[in-house]
Amino acid sequence: MEFPACGDEYEKLVFRLNTPRVVIDNGASSTATIVKVDSARKHGILLEAVQALTDLNLSIKKAYFSADGKWFMDVFHVTDQSGNKLTDENVIRYIEQSLGNIHYGRSYVYNGLTALELTGTDRVGLLSEVFAVLADLQCNVVEAKVWTHNGRIASLIYVKDCHSGFPIEDSKHINRIEAQLRNVLKGDNDIKSARTSVSLSVTHSDRRLHQMMFADRDYEKNPILQLTSDSSPSVTVQNWVDRGYSVVNVQCKDRTKLLFDVVCTLTDMEYVVFHGTIKTAADTASMEFYIKHSDGTPISSEAERQRVILCLQAAVERRASKGVRLELCTADRVGLLADVTRTFRENGLNVTRAEISTTMDTARNVFYVTDAIGNQADPRLIEEVRQRIGLSNLQVKELPPLHGQKPESDDEEAVGVAGAFLLSIGSLVRRNLYYLGLIRSCS
């Protein structure tokens, strides 16, 4: 009997069908590293691949993806944030491992932290009120992400108890936190839509923020603050009747994680991407997707077509950089965020996006700020804020110079398609070492 051999062959087949084949090629292109992934097709597999690359802060210059029956092929042309090909063998091996496991999903666990989800109407100073409440309730903010769009705000905030250093699990304390944050979010005119909750989800944080803003229907809101923008994304949707596809075209300014934001939204709206391309030139990105519903049908009504257009425009705009980028690196302490954001508010600065992180005992925070009505902040006002918070602690990025002055020099030039993000691949590795306690931060 040959059953054991048959069993081995069957196990090999199952492993092959569920394990993506990853090929990384540095010889085919002079300007980018080519990453090829082919795997069995399943809903969301493209998002998992894109997410694995963007979590490493790689810039996707070009991409092609196509589904043939039950099989899926992705080809990505990627560089680091400085526009260079990938040469570090450790990084290449890490990419191969990450992409090789996308069929099994990925877990996102914030051990020892309590996750708070907030959505509501944005207003000047709201973030300072939120952090002040958390400080009063003895919550230490360890990590957070804040997005604003169309007059709405969504935030994921990870906290622990100030005294014990453990997650907050007492139901009465949690209820008190939720109630007080809800009152802050309601303000005078947001009685119905303000929401707070303690999340038990382990969804990727950026994907969860998209889901929160989508559920809040930010794509159809009229903003109170009219933030200025160089250009709005152009989105068109047409049906290719002969082939049964809906063809989605997106053209906009290129930036970090743009492809992730678009694919994430299409996936969470329950569309399946069968074919697609993305091309970038200078600072412009052009994307085309051939999509269907999960049941194999194309977009079937004008109302649905308009909804897809609005949702994709919102997906592009949520993470777009609005305002001056301020980077804070200083020793962490209880109430730090409340003090910093209160200083912003007292000087008429509005926070449009924020990313908060803590490494060992060091706070590394990024804020995008405008003036109170959404225009570019006065550079002199920014300098006053820096004086109050500490010139060495709060650094200015992407600030246009005053007349007759050159911009501040910086050791790390703002490069890449849309400017460097907070972490490069190298700093991602260093951050992992921080958590292991092997090196110090803020040297």
Coordinates of C-alpha atoms in Angstrom, one line a residue:
M1 CA 0.0 0.0 0.0
E2 CA 1.3 3.4 -0.9
F3 CA -1.0 5.6 1.2
P4 CA 1.8 7.3 3.1
A5 CA 3.4 8.4 -0.1
C6 CA 0.1 9.7 -1.4
G7 CA -0.4 11.4 1.9
D8 CA 2.9 13.2 1.6
E9 CA 2.1 14.3 -1.9
Y10 CA -1.2 15.6 -0.8
E11 CA 0.3 17.5 2.1
K12 CA 2.9 19.0 -0.4
L13 CA 0.0 20.1 -2.7
V14 CA -1.9 21.7 0.2
F15 CA 1.2 23.5 1.4
R16 CA 1.9 24.7 -2.2
L17 CA -1.6 26.0 -2.6
N18 CA -1.6 27.9 0.6
T19 CA 2.0 29.2 0.6
P20 CA 2.7 32.1 -1.7
R21 CA 5.7 31.8 -3.9
V22 CA 7.9 34.9 -3.5
V23 CA 10.6 36.0 -5.8
I24 CA 12.7 39.1 -5.2
D25 CA 14.7 40.3 -8.3
N26 CA 17.3 43.1 -8.2
G27 CA 18.6 42.5 -11.7
A28 CA 15.6 43.2 -13.9
S29 CA 15.3 46.9 -13.2
S30 CA 17.9 49.6 -12.7
T31 CA 15.7 51.7 -10.5
A32 CA 13.7 49.4 -8.3
T33 CA 13.6 46.0 -6.7
I34 CA 11.0 43.7 -8.2
V35 CA 8.9 41.6 -5.8
K36 CA 6.8 38.9 -7.4
V37 CA 4.1 37.0 -5.4
D38 CA 1.9 34.2 -6.8
S39 CA -0.6 32.3 -4.7
A40 CA -4.0 30.8 -4.6
R41 CA -6.6 33.5 -4.9
K42 CA -8.8 34.4 -1.9
H43 CA -10.6 37.5 -0.9
G44 CA -8.2 40.1 0.7
I45 CA -5.0 38.4 -0.5
L46 CA -3.9 41.5 -2.5
L47 CA -4.5 43.7 0.6
E48 CA -2.3 41.4 2.7
A49 CA 0.5 41.6 0.2
V50 CA 0.3 45.4 -0.1
Q51 CA 0.1 45.7 3.6
A52 CA 3.2 43.6 4.2
L53 CA 5.2 45.9 1.9
T54 CA 3.9 49.2 3.2
D55 CA 4.4 48.2 6.8
L56 CA 8.1 48.1 6.0
N57 CA 7.8 51.7 4.6
L58 CA 8.6 50.6 1.1
S59 CA 7.6 52.9 -1.8
I60 CA 5.6 51.1 -4.5
K61 CA 6.6 52.7 -7.8
K62 CA 4.8 50.3 -10.1
A63 CA 2.6 47.3 -9.6
Y64 CA 0.7 44.8 -11.7
F65 CA -1.8 42.2 -10.4
S66 CA -3.9 39.7 -12.1
A67 CA -6.2 36.7 -11.2
D68 CA -6.3 33.8 -13.5
G69 CA -9.1 31.4 -12.3
K70 CA -8.1 30.4 -8.8
W71 CA -4.6 31.8 -9.0
F72 CA -3.3 35.3 -8.3
M73 CA 0.0 37.0 -9.4
D74 CA 1.3 40.3 -8.0
V75 CA 4.4 42.2 -9.3
F76 CA 5.6 45.2 -7.3
H77 CA 8.4 47.6 -8.2
V78 CA 9.6 48.9 -4.8
T79 CA 12.3 51.1 -3.3
D80 CA 13.2 52.3 0.1
Q81 CA 12.1 55.8 1.2
S82 CA 15.3 57.3 -0.3
G83 CA 14.3 55.9 -3.7
N84 CA 17.0 53.2 -3.6
K85 CA 16.8 49.5 -4.5
L86 CA 16.8 47.0 -1.6
T87 CA 20.3 45.6 -1.0
D88 CA 20.2 44.5 2.6
E89 CA 19.9 40.7 2.6
N90 CA 18.3 40.7 6.1
V91 CA 15.6 43.1 4.8
I92 CA 15.0 40.9 1.7
R93 CA 14.7 37.7 3.8
Y94 CA 12.2 39.5 6.0
I95 CA 10.1 40.5 3.0
E96 CA 10.2 36.9 1.7
Q97 CA 9.0 35.6 5.1
S98 CA 6.3 38.3 5.5
L99 CA 4.9 37.7 2.0
G100 CA 5.2 34.0 2.4
N101 CA 2.8 34.0 5.3
I102 CA 0.1 36.3 4.0
H103 CA -2.3 33.4 3.3
Y104 CA -2.4 32.7 7.1
G105 CA -3.4 36.2 8.1
R106 CA -1.5 38.4 10.5
S107 CA -2.3 39.2 14.2
Y108 CA -1.8 42.6 15.7
V109 CA -1.6 42.3 19.4
Y110 CA -0.9 45.2 21.8
N111 CA 0.1 43.3 24.8
G112 CA -0.4 45.0 28.1
L113 CA -2.5 47.9 26.6
T114 CA -6.2 48.9 26.5
A115 CA -7.4 50.0 23.1
L116 CA -9.8 53.0 22.9
E117 CA -11.7 53.9 19.7
L118 CA -13.1 57.4 19.2
T119 CA -15.1 59.0 16.4
G120 CA -16.9 62.3 16.3
T121 CA -17.0 65.9 15.0
D122 CA -13.6 67.5 14.7
R123 CA -13.0 70.9 16.2
V124 CA -10.0 73.0 17.2
G125 CA -8.6 71.8 20.5
L126 CA -10.5 68.6 20.6
L127 CA -7.4 66.4 20.9
S128 CA -6.1 68.4 23.8
E129 CA -9.4 67.8 25.6
V130 CA -9.2 64.1 25.0
F131 CA -5.6 63.8 26.3
A132 CA -6.5 66.0 29.3
V133 CA -9.3 63.7 30.2
L134 CA -7.1 60.6 29.9
A135 CA -4.4 62.2 32.1
D136 CA -7.0 63.1 34.7
L137 CA -8.3 59.5 34.7
Q138 CA -4.7 58.2 35.2
C139 CA -4.4 56.7 31.7
N140 CA -0.9 56.8 30.2
V141 CA -1.1 57.0 26.4
V142 CA 1.5 54.6 25.0
E143 CA 0.5 54.7 21.3
A144 CA -2.1 56.5 19.3
K145 CA -3.2 57.3 15.7
V146 CA -5.5 60.2 14.9
W147 CA -7.0 61.0 11.5
T148 CA -9.3 63.8 10.5
H149 CA -11.3 64.2 7.3
N150 CA -14.3 66.2 6.2
G151 CA -14.9 67.6 9.7
R152 CA -14.7 64.2 11.3
I153 CA -12.1 62.6 13.6
A154 CA -11.2 59.0 14.3
S155 CA -8.6 57.8 16.7
L156 CA -7.1 54.6 18.1
I157 CA -5.5 55.2 21.5
Y158 CA -3.6 52.5 23.4
V159 CA -3.3 53.2 27.1
K160 CA -2.3 51.6 30.4
D161 CA -2.8 52.4 34.0
C162 CA -0.4 55.2 35.2
H163 CA 0.2 53.5 38.6
S164 CA 0.3 49.8 37.9
G165 CA 1.6 49.9 34.3
F166 CA -1.0 47.2 33.4
P167 CA -3.9 47.4 31.0
I168 CA -7.1 48.9 32.4
E169 CA -9.6 46.0 33.0
D170 CA -11.8 47.3 35.8
S171 CA -15.3 47.7 34.2
K172 CA -16.2 50.7 36.3
H173 CA -13.0 52.5 35.3
I174 CA -13.6 51.7 31.7
N175 CA -17.2 52.9 31.8
R176 CA -16.0 56.2 33.4
I177 CA -13.4 56.6 30.6
E178 CA -15.9 56.0 27.9
A179 CA -18.5 58.3 29.4
Q180 CA -16.1 61.2 29.9
L181 CA -14.6 60.9 26.4
R182 CA -18.0 60.7 24.9
N183 CA -19.0 64.0 26.6
V184 CA -15.8 65.6 25.2
L185 CA -16.6 64.3 21.7
K186 CA -20.2 65.4 21.8
G187 CA -19.3 69.0 22.5
D188 CA -22.4 71.2 21.8
N189 CA -23.5 69.8 18.6
D190 CA -22.6 66.1 18.1
I191 CA -25.1 64.4 20.4
K192 CA -25.8 61.4 18.0
S193 CA -22.6 60.6 16.1
A194 CA -20.0 60.8 18.9
R195 CA -18.8 57.2 19.7
T196 CA -16.3 55.8 22.1
S197 CA -15.5 52.1 22.8
V198 CA -12.9 49.8 24.2
S199 CA -11.8 47.6 21.3
L200 CA -11.0 43.9 21.6
S201 CA -10.2 43.8 17.9
V202 CA -6.7 42.9 16.6
T203 CA -7.2 44.5 13.2
H204 CA -4.3 46.4 11.6
S205 CA -4.5 49.9 13.0
D206 CA -4.6 51.8 9.7
R207 CA -7.2 49.4 8.3
R208 CA -9.3 49.9 11.5
L209 CA -9.1 53.7 11.1
H210 CA -10.4 53.4 7.6
Q211 CA -13.2 51.2 8.8
M212 CA -14.1 53.6 11.6
M213 CA -14.3 56.6 9.3
F214 CA -16.2 54.6 6.7
A215 CA -18.7 53.5 9.3
D216 CA -18.9 57.2 10.4
R217 CA -19.7 58.0 6.7
D218 CA -17.0 60.7 6.6
Y219 CA -17.1 60.5 2.8
E220 CA -20.5 62.3 2.7
K221 CA -19.9 64.9 5.5
N222 CA -19.6 68.6 5.1
P223 CA -16.5 69.8 7.0
I224 CA -16.6 72.7 9.5
L225 CA -12.9 73.4 8.8
Q226 CA -12.3 73.9 5.1
L227 CA -8.7 72.6 4.8
T228 CA -6.9 73.9 1.8
S229 CA -5.6 71.3 -0.7
D230 CA -3.4 71.5 -3.8
S231 CA -5.6 69.0 -5.7
S232 CA -8.3 66.5 -5.1
P233 CA -8.1 62.9 -6.3
S234 CA -9.8 62.1 -9.6
V235 CA -11.8 58.9 -9.5
T236 CA -13.9 57.4 -12.3
V237 CA -15.9 54.2 -12.4
Q238 CA -17.2 52.6 -15.6
N239 CA -18.5 49.2 -16.5
W240 CA -16.9 47.0 -19.1
V241 CA -20.1 45.2 -20.0
D242 CA -18.6 42.6 -22.4
R243 CA -16.3 41.2 -19.6
G244 CA -18.5 41.9 -16.6
Y245 CA -16.0 44.1 -14.8
S246 CA -16.3 47.6 -13.3
V247 CA -13.2 49.6 -14.1
V248 CA -12.0 52.0 -11.4
N249 CA -9.4 54.7 -12.3
V250 CA -7.7 56.8 -9.6
Q251 CA -5.3 59.7 -10.3
C252 CA -3.9 61.8 -7.5
K253 CA -0.7 63.0 -5.9
D254 CA 1.5 60.1 -4.9
R255 CA 2.4 59.6 -1.3
T256 CA 3.4 56.9 1.2
K257 CA 0.9 54.0 1.6
L258 CA -1.4 55.3 -1.1
L259 CA -2.0 51.8 -2.7
F260 CA -2.8 50.3 0.7
D261 CA -5.4 53.0 1.4
V262 CA -7.2 52.4 -1.9
V263 CA -7.0 48.6 -1.9
C264 CA -8.1 48.5 1.8
T265 CA -11.2 50.5 1.0
L266 CA -12.1 48.4 -2.0
T267 CA -11.6 45.2 0.1
D268 CA -13.7 46.4 3.0
M269 CA -16.5 47.4 0.7
E270 CA -16.6 43.8 -0.4
Y271 CA -15.2 44.3 -3.9
V272 CA -12.8 41.8 -5.4
V273 CA -9.8 43.1 -7.5
F274 CA -9.2 40.8 -10.4
H275 CA -6.7 42.9 -12.3
G276 CA -5.0 46.2 -11.8
T277 CA -2.0 48.4 -12.4
I278 CA -0.3 51.3 -10.6
K279 CA 2.2 53.7 -12.1
T280 CA 3.9 56.7 -10.6
A281 CA 5.7 59.5 -12.4
A282 CA 7.3 62.4 -10.4
D283 CA 4.7 63.0 -7.7
T284 CA 1.6 61.6 -9.5
A285 CA 0.1 58.2 -9.2
S286 CA -2.3 56.5 -11.7
M287 CA -4.2 53.4 -10.6
E288 CA -6.6 51.2 -12.5
F289 CA -8.6 48.3 -11.0
Y290 CA -10.9 45.7 -12.6
I291 CA -13.4 44.8 -9.9
K292 CA -16.5 42.8 -9.2
H293 CA -18.7 42.1 -6.2
S294 CA -17.8 39.0 -4.3
D295 CA -20.7 37.3 -6.1
G296 CA -19.1 38.0 -9.5
T297 CA -21.3 40.9 -10.6
P298 CA -20.2 44.5 -11.5
I299 CA -21.4 47.7 -10.0
S300 CA -25.1 47.8 -10.9
S301 CA -26.5 51.3 -10.3
E302 CA -25.5 55.0 -10.5
A303 CA -26.0 55.4 -6.8
E304 CA -23.5 52.7 -6.1
R305 CA -21.0 54.1 -8.6
Q306 CA -21.2 57.5 -6.9
R307 CA -20.7 55.9 -3.5
V308 CA -17.5 54.1 -4.7
I309 CA -16.2 57.4 -6.1
L310 CA -16.8 59.2 -2.8
C311 CA -15.4 56.4 -0.7
L312 CA -12.2 56.2 -2.7
Q313 CA -11.7 60.0 -2.7
A314 CA -12.1 59.8 1.1
A315 CA -9.6 56.9 1.4
V316 CA -7.0 59.0 -0.5
E317 CA -7.6 62.2 1.4
R318 CA -7.7 60.8 5.0
R319 CA -3.9 60.2 5.2
A320 CA -2.9 63.1 3.0
S321 CA -0.5 65.4 4.8
K322 CA -2.4 68.6 5.8
G323 CA -0.3 71.3 7.4
V324 CA 3.1 71.6 9.0
R325 CA 4.7 68.4 10.2
L326 CA 6.0 68.6 13.8
E327 CA 8.1 65.9 15.3
L328 CA 8.4 65.6 19.1
C329 CA 11.2 63.5 20.7
T330 CA 11.5 63.8 24.4
A331 CA 11.4 61.8 27.7
D332 CA 7.9 60.4 28.2
R333 CA 5.8 61.3 31.3
V334 CA 2.3 61.3 32.4
G335 CA 0.3 64.2 30.9
L336 CA 2.9 65.0 28.2
L337 CA 0.4 64.8 25.4
A338 CA -2.1 66.9 27.3
D339 CA 0.5 69.6 27.8
V340 CA 1.7 69.6 24.2
T341 CA -1.7 69.6 22.6
R342 CA -2.9 72.3 25.0
T343 CA 0.0 74.5 23.8
F344 CA -1.1 73.9 20.2
R345 CA -4.6 74.9 21.1
E346 CA -3.6 78.0 23.1
N347 CA -1.6 79.2 20.1
G348 CA -4.5 78.6 17.6
L349 CA -3.1 75.5 16.0
N350 CA -5.3 72.6 14.9
V351 CA -4.1 69.0 14.8
T352 CA -5.2 67.4 11.5
R353 CA -3.3 64.1 12.0
A354 CA -1.1 62.6 14.7
E355 CA 0.9 59.4 15.3
I356 CA 2.0 58.8 18.9
S357 CA 4.6 56.1 19.9
T358 CA 6.6 55.3 23.0
T359 CA 9.9 53.5 22.9
M360 CA 11.2 52.5 26.3
D361 CA 10.9 55.8 28.1
T362 CA 11.0 58.1 25.1
A363 CA 8.0 59.7 23.3
R364 CA 8.3 59.9 19.6
N365 CA 5.3 61.8 18.2
V366 CA 4.4 63.3 14.9
F367 CA 1.7 66.0 14.5
Y368 CA 0.4 67.8 11.4
V369 CA -1.0 71.2 12.3
T370 CA -2.8 74.1 10.5
D371 CA -4.2 77.3 11.8
A372 CA -7.6 77.4 13.3
I373 CA -9.4 77.7 10.0
G374 CA -7.4 75.1 8.1
N375 CA -4.8 77.3 6.4
Q376 CA -1.1 77.0 6.6
A377 CA 0.2 77.9 10.0
D378 CA 2.2 81.1 10.4
P379 CA 5.9 80.0 10.7
R380 CA 6.4 82.6 13.5
L381 CA 3.6 81.0 15.5
I382 CA 5.2 77.6 15.0
E383 CA 8.5 79.1 16.4
E384 CA 6.6 80.4 19.5
V385 CA 5.2 76.9 20.1
R386 CA 8.7 75.4 19.8
Q387 CA 10.0 77.9 22.3
R388 CA 7.4 76.8 24.8
I389 CA 7.8 73.1 24.3
G390 CA 11.5 73.1 23.7
L391 CA 13.5 73.8 20.5
S392 CA 15.5 70.7 20.8
N393 CA 12.4 68.5 21.5
L394 CA 10.0 69.8 18.8
Q395 CA 11.4 69.8 15.3
V396 CA 9.7 71.3 12.2
K397 CA 9.5 69.4 8.9
E398 CA 8.0 70.4 5.6
L399 CA 7.6 74.0 6.6
P400 CA 7.9 76.6 3.8
P401 CA 10.6 79.2 4.5
L402 CA 10.0 82.8 5.3
H403 CA 10.8 85.3 2.5
G404 CA 14.5 85.7 2.2
Q405 CA 15.3 82.7 4.4
K406 CA 16.4 79.2 3.5
P407 CA 14.6 76.2 5.0
E408 CA 16.1 74.6 8.1
S409 CA 18.7 72.0 7.2
D410 CA 18.1 68.5 8.4
D411 CA 20.3 65.5 8.7
E412 CA 17.6 63.4 6.9
E413 CA 16.5 65.1 3.7
A414 CA 12.8 64.7 3.0
V415 CA 12.8 62.2 0.1
G416 CA 10.7 59.5 -1.5
V417 CA 7.5 59.8 -3.4
A418 CA 5.7 61.8 -0.8
G419 CA 8.3 62.6 1.8
A420 CA 9.8 60.2 4.2
F421 CA 7.5 58.6 6.8
L422 CA 8.3 58.5 10.5
L423 CA 10.3 55.2 10.2
S424 CA 12.6 53.9 7.5
I425 CA 13.3 50.2 7.2
G426 CA 16.4 50.7 9.3
S427 CA 14.6 52.5 12.0
L428 CA 11.9 49.7 12.0
V429 CA 14.7 47.3 12.9
R430 CA 16.0 49.6 15.5
R431 CA 12.5 50.0 17.0
N432 CA 12.3 46.2 17.4
L433 CA 15.5 46.4 19.3
Y434 CA 14.1 49.2 21.5
Y435 CA 11.3 46.9 22.6
L436 CA 13.9 44.2 23.3
G437 CA 15.8 46.7 25.4
L438 CA 19.0 46.2 23.5
I439 CA 19.7 49.8 22.6
R440 CA 18.7 53.2 23.8
S441 CA 16.5 55.7 22.0
C442 CA 16.9 59.3 21.2
S443 CA 20.7 59.3 20.9

